[in-house]
mmCIF file of N, CA and C in Angstrom:
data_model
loop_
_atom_site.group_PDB
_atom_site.id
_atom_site.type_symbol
_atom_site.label_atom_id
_atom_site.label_comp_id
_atom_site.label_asym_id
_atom_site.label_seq_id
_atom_site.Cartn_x
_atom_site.Cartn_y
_atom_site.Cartn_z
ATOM 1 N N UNK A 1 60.036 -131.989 63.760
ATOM 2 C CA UNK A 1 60.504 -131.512 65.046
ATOM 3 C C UNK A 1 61.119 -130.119 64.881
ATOM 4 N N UNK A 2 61.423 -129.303 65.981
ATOM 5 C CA UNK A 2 61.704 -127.791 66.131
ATOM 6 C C UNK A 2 62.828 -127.568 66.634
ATOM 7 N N UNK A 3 63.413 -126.296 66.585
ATOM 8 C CA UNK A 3 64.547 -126.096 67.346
ATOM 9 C C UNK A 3 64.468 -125.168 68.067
ATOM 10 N N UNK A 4 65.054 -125.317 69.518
ATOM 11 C CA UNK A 4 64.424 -123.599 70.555
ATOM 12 C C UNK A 4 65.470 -122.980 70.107
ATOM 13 N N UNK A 5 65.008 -121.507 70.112
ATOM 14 C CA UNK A 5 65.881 -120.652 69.954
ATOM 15 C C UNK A 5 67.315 -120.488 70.526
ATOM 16 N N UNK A 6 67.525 -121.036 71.087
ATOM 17 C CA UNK A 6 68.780 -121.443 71.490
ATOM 18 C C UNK A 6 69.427 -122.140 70.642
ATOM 19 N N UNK A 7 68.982 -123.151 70.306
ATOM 20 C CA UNK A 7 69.634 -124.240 69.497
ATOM 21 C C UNK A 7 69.255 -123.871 68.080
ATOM 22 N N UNK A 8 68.533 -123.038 67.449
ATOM 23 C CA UNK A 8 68.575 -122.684 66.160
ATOM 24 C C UNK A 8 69.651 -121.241 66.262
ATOM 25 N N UNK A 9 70.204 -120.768 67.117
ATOM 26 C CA UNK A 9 71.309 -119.850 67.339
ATOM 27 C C UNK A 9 73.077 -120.758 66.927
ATOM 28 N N UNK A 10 72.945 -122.330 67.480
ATOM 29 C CA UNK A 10 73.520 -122.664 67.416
ATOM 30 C C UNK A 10 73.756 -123.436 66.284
ATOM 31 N N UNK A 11 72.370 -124.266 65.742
ATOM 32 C CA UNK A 11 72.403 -124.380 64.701
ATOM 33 C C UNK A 11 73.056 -123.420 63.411
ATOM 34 N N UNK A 12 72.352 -122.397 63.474
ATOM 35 C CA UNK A 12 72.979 -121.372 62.532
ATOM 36 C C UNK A 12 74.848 -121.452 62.346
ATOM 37 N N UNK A 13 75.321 -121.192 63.421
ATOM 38 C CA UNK A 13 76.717 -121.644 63.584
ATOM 39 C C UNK A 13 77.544 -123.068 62.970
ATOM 40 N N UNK A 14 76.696 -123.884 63.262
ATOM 41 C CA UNK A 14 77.245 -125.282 62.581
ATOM 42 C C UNK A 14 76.625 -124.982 61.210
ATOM 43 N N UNK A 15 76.019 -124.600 60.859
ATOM 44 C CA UNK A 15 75.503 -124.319 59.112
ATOM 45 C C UNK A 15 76.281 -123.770 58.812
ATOM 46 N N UNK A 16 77.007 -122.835 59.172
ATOM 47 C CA UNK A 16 77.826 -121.508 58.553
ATOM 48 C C UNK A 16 79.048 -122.517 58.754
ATOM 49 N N UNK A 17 79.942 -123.271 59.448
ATOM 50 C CA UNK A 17 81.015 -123.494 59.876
ATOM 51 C C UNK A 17 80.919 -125.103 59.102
ATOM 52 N N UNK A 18 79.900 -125.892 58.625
ATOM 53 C CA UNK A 18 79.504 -127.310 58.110
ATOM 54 C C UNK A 18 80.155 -127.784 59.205
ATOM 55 N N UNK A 19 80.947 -127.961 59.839
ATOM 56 C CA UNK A 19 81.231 -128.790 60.633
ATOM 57 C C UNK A 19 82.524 -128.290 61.956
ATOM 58 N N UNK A 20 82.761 -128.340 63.129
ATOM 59 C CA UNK A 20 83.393 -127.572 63.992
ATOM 60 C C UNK A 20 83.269 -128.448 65.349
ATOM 61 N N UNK A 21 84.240 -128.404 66.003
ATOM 62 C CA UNK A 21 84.566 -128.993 67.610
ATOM 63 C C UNK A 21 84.325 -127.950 68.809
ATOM 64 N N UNK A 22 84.020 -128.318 69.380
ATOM 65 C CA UNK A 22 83.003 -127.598 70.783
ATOM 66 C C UNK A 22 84.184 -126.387 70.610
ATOM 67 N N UNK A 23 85.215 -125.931 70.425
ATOM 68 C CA UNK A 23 85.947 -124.727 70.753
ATOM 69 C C UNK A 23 85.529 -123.640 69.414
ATOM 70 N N UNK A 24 84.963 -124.288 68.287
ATOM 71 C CA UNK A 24 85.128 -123.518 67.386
ATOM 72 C C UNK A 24 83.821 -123.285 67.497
ATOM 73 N N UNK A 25 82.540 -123.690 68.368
ATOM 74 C CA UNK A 25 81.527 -123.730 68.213
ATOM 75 C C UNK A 25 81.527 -122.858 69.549
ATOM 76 N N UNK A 26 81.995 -122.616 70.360
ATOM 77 C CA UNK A 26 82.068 -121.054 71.235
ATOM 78 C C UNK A 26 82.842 -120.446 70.950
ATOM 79 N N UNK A 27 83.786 -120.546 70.351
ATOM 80 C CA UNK A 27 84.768 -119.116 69.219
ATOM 81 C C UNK A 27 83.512 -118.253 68.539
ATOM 82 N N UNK A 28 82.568 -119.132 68.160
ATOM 83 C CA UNK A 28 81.745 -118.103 67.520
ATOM 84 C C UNK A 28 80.479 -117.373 67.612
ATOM 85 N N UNK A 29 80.374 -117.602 69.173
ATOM 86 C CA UNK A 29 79.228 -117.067 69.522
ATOM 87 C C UNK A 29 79.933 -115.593 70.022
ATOM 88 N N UNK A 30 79.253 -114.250 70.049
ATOM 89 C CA UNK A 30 78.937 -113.259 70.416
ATOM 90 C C UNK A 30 79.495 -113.318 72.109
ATOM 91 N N UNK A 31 80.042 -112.161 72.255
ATOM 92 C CA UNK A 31 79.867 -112.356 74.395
ATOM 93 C C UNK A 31 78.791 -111.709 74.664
ATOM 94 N N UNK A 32 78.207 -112.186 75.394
ATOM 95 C CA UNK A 32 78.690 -113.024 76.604
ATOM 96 C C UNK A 32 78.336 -114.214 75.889
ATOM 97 N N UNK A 33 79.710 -115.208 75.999
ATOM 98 C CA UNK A 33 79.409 -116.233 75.414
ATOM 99 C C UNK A 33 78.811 -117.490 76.674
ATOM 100 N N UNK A 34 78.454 -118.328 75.803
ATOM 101 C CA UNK A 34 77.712 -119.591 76.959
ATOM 102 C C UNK A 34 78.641 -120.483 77.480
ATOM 103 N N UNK A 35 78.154 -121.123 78.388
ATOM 104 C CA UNK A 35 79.163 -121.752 79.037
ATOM 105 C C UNK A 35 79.209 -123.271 78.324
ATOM 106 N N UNK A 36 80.370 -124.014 78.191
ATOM 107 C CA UNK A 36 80.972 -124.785 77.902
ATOM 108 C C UNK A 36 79.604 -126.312 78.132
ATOM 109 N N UNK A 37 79.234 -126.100 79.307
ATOM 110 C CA UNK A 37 78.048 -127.478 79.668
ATOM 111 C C UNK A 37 77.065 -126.460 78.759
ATOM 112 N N UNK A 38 76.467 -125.246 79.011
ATOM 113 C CA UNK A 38 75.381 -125.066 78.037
ATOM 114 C C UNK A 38 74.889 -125.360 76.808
ATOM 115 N N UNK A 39 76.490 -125.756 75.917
ATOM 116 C CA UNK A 39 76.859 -125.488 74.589
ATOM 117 C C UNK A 39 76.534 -127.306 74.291
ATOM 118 N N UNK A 40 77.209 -127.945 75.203
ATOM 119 C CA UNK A 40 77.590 -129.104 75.155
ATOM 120 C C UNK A 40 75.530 -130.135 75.322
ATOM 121 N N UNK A 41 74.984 -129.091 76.242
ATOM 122 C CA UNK A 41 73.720 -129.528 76.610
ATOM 123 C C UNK A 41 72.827 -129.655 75.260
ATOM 124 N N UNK A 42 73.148 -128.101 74.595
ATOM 125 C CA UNK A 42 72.270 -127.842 73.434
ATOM 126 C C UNK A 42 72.730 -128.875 72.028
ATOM 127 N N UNK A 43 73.991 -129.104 72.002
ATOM 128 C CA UNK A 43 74.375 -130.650 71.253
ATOM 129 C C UNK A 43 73.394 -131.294 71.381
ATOM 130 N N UNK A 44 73.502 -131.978 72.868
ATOM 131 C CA UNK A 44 72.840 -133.315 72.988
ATOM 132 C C UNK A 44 71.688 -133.404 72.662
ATOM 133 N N UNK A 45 70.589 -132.344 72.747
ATOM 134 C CA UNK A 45 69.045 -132.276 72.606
ATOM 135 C C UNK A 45 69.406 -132.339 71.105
ATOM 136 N N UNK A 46 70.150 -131.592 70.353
ATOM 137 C CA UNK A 46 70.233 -131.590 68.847
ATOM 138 C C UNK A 46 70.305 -132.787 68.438
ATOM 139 N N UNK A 47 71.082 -133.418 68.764
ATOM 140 C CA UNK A 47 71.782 -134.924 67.927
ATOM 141 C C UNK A 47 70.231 -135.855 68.231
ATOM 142 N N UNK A 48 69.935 -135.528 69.675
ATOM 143 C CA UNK A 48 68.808 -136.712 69.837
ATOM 144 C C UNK A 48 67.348 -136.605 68.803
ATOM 145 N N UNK A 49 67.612 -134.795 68.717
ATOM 146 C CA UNK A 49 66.240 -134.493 67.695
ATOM 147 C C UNK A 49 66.471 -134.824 65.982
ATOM 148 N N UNK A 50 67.594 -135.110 66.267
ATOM 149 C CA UNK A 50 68.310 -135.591 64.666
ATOM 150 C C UNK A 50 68.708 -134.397 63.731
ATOM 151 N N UNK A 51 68.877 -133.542 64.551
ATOM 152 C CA UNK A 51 69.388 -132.119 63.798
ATOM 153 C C UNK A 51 70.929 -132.442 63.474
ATOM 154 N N UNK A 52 71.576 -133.094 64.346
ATOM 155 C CA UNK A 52 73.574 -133.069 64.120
ATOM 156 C C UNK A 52 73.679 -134.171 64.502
ATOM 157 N N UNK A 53 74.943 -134.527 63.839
ATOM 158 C CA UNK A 53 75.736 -135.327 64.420
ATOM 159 C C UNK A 53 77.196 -135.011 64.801
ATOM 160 N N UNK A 54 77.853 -136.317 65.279
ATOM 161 C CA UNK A 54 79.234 -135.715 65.373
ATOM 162 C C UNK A 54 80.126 -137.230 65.453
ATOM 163 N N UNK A 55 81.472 -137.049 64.907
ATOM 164 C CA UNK A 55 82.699 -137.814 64.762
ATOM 165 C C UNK A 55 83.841 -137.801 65.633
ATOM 166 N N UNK A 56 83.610 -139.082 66.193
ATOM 167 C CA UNK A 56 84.961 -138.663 67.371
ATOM 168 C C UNK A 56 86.270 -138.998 67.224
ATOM 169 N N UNK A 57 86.753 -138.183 67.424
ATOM 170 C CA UNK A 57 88.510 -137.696 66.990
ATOM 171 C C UNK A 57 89.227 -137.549 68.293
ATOM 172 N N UNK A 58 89.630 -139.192 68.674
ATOM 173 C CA UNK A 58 90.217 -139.304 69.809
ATOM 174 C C UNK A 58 89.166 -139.009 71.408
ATOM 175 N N UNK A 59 89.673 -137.682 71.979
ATOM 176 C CA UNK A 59 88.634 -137.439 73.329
ATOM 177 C C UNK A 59 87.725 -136.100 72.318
ATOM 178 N N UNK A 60 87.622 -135.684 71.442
ATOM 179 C CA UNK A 60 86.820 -134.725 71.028
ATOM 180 C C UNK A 60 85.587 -134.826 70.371
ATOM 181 N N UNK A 61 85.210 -134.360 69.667
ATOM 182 C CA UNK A 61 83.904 -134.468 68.846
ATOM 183 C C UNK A 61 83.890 -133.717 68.020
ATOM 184 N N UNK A 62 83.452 -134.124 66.653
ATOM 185 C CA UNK A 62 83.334 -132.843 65.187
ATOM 186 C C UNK A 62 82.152 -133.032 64.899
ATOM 187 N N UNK A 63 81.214 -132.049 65.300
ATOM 188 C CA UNK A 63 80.080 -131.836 65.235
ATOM 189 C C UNK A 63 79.508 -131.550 63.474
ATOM 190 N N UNK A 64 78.568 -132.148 62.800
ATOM 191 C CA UNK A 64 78.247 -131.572 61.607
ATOM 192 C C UNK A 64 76.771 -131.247 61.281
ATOM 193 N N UNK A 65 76.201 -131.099 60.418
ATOM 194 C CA UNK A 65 74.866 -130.936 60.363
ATOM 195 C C UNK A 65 73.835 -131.835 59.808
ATOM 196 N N UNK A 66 72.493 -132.470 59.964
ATOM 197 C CA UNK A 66 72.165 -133.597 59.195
ATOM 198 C C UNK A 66 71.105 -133.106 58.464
ATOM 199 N N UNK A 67 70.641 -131.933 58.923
ATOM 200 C CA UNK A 67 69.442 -131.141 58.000
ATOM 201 C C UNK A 67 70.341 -129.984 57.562
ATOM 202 N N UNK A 68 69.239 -129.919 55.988
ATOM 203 C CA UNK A 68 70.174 -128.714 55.441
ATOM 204 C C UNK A 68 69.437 -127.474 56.184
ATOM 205 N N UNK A 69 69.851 -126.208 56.025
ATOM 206 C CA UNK A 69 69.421 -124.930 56.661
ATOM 207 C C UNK A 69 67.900 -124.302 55.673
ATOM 208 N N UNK A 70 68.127 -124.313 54.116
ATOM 209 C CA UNK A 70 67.310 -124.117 53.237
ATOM 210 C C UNK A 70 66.115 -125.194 53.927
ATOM 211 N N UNK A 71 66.235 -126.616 54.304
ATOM 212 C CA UNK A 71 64.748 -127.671 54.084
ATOM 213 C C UNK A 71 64.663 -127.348 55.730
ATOM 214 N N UNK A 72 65.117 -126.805 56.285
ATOM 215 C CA UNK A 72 64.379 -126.791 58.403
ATOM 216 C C UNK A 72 63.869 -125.117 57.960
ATOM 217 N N UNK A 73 64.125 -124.150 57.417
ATOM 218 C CA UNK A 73 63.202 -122.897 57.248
ATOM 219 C C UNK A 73 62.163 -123.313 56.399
ATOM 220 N N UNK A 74 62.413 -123.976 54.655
ATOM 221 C CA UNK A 74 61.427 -124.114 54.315
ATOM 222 C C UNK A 74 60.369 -124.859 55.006
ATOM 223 N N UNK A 75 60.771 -125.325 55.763
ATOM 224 C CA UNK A 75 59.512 -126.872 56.672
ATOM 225 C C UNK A 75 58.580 -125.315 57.678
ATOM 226 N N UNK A 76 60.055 -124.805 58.225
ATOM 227 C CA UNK A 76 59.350 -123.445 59.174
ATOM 228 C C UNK A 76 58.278 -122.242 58.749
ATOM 229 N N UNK A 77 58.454 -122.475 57.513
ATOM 230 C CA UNK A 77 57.703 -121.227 57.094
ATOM 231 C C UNK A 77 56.568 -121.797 56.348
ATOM 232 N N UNK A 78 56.498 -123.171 55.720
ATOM 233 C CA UNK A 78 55.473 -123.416 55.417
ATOM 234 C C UNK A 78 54.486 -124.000 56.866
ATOM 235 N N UNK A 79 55.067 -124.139 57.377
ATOM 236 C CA UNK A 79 53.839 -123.928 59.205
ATOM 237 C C UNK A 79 53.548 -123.484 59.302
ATOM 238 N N UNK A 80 54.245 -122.109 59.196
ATOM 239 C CA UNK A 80 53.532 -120.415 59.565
ATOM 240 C C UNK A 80 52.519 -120.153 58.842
ATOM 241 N N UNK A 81 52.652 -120.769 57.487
ATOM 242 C CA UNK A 81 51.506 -120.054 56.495
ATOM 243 C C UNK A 81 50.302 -120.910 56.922
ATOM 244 N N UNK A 82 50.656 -122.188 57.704
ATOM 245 C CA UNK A 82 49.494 -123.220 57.568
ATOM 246 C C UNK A 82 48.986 -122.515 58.699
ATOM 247 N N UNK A 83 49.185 -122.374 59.861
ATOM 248 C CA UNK A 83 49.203 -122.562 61.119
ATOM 249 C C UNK A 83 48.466 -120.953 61.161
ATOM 250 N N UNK A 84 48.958 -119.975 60.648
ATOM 251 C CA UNK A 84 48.840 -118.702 61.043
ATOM 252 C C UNK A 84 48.108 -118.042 59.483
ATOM 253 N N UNK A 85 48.234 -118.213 58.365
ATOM 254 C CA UNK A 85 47.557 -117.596 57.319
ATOM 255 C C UNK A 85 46.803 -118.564 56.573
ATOM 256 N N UNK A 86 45.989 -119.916 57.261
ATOM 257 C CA UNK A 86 44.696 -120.193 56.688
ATOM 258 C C UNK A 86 45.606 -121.230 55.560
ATOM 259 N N UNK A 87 46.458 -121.820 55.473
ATOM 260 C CA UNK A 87 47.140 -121.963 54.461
ATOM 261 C C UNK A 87 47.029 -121.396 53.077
ATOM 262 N N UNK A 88 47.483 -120.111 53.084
ATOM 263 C CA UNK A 88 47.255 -119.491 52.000
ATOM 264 C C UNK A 88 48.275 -118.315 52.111
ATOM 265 N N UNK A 89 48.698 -118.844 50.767
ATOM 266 C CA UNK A 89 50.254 -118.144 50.660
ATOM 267 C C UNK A 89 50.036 -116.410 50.269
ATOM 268 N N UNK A 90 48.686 -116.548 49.639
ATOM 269 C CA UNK A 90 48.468 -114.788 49.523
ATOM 270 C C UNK A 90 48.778 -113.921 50.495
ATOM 271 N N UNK A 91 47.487 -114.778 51.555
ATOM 272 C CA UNK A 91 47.369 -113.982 52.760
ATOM 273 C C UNK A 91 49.022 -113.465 53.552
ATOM 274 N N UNK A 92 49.815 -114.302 53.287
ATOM 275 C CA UNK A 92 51.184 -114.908 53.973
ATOM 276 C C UNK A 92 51.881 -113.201 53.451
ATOM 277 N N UNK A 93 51.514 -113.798 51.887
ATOM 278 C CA UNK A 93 52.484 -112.258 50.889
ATOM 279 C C UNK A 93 51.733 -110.967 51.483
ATOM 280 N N UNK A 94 51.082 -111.138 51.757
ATOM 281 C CA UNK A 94 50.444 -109.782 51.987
ATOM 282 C C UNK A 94 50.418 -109.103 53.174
ATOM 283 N N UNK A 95 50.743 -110.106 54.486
ATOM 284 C CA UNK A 95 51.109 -109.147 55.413
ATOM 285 C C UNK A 95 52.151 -109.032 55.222
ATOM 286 N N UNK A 96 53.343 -109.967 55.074
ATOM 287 C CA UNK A 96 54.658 -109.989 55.152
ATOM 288 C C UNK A 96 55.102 -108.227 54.258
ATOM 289 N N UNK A 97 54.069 -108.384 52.979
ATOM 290 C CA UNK A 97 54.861 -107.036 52.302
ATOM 291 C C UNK A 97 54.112 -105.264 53.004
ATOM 292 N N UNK A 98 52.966 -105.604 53.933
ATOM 293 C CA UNK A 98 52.430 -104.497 54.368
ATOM 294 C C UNK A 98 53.241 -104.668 55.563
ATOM 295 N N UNK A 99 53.437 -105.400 57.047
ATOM 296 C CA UNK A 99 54.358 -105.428 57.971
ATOM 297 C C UNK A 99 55.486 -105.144 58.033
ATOM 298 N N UNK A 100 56.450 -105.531 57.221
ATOM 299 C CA UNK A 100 57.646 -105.165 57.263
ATOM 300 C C UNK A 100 58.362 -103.970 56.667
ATOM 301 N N UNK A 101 57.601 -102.975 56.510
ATOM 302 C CA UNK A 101 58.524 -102.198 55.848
ATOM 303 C C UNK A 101 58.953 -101.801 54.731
ATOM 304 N N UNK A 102 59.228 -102.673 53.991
ATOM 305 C CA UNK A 102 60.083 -102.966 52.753
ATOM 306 C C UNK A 102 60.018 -101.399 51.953
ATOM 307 N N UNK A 103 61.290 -101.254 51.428
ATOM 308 C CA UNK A 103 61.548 -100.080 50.445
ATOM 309 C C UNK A 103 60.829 -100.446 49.085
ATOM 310 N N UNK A 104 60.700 -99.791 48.230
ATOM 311 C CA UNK A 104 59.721 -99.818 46.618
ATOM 312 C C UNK A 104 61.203 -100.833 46.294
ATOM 313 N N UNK A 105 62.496 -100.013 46.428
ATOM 314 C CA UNK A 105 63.608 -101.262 45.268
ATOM 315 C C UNK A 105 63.015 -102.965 45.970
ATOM 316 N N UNK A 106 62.841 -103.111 47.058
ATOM 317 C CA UNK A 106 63.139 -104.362 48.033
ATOM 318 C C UNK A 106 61.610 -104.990 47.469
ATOM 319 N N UNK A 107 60.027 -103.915 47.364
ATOM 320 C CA UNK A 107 59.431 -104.982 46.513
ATOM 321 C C UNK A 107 59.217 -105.165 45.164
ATOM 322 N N UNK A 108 60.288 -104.216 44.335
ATOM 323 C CA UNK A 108 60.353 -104.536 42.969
ATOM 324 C C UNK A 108 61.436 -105.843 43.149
ATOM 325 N N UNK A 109 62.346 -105.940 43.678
ATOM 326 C CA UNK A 109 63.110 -107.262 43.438
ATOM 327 C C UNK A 109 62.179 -108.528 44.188
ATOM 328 N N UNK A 110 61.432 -108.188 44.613
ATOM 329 C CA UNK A 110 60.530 -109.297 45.090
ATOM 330 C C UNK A 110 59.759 -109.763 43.938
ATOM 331 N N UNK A 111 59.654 -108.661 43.499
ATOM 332 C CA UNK A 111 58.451 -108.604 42.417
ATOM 333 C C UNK A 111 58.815 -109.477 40.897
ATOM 334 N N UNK A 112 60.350 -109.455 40.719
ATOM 335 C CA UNK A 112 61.071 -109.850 40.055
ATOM 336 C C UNK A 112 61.280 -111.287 40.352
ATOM 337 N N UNK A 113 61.856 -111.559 41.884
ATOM 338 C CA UNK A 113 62.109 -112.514 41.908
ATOM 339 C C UNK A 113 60.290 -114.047 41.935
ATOM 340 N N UNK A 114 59.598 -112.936 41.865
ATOM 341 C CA UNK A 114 58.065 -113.648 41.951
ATOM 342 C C UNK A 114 57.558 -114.140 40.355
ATOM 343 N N UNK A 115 57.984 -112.704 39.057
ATOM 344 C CA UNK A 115 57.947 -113.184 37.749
ATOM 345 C C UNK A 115 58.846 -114.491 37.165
ATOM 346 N N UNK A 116 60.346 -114.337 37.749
ATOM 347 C CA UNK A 116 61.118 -115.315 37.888
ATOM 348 C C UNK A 116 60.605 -116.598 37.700
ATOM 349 N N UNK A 117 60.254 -116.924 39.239
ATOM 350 C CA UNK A 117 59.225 -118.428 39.405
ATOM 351 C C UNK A 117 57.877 -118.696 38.749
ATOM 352 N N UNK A 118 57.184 -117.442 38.114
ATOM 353 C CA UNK A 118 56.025 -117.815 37.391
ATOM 354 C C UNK A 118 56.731 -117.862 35.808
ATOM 355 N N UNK A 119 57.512 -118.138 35.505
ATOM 356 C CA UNK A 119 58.372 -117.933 34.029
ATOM 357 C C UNK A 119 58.370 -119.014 33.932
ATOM 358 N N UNK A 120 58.717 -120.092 35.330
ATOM 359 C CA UNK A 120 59.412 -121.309 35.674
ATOM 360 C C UNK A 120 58.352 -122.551 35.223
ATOM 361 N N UNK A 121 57.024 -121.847 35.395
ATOM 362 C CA UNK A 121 55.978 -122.853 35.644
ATOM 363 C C UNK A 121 55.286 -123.361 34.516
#
């Protein structure tokens, strides 16, 4: 299952914070911040998709996380490669390093961190 961009905004927040009550979870959004039912809405779709949970502490709630952040991107990006580069991780490396930009240091440490994992194998 996926998260709309909304709720992977919010997600991000409960990853960074492991765990936080609806005030600390709009303390940290950006203004214009969302409104209180918005915040509370994007919970509920979360918990039901099995992304969070939460512990109730009297009338409140301590929201935490049930997927780690590393295994919902890795799940995300190995889609992309399936879905969009043929499943093939070349194709994947190869726009990613012609599209974006990247400085020579940014793909020598790529480049590094790529000998790295073939050292590994």
């Amino acid at each position: 299952m996926q998260l709309s961009k909304s709720e992977e905004e919010l997600m991000n927040i409960l990853w960074k914070q492991k765990k936080a009550f609806m005030k600390d979870l709009l303390d940290a959004y950006p203004e214009p911040k969302p409104a209180t039912t918005t915040v509370a809405t994007l919970l509920k779709r979360m918990s039901d998709k099995g992304f969070i949970d939460y512990k109730s502490l009297g009338r409140s709630r301590e929201y935490f996380p049930l997927v780690k952040k590393k295994d919902y991107f890795s799940k995300h990006v190995n889609g992309l490669i399936k879905n969009f580069f043929n499943d093939s991780a070349s194709q994947f490396a190869s726009f990613f390093t012609q599209e974006t930009n990247l400085t020579k240091n940014e793909l020598e440490e790529l480049k590094r961190l790529i000998d790295q994992e073939i050292q590994k194998k």
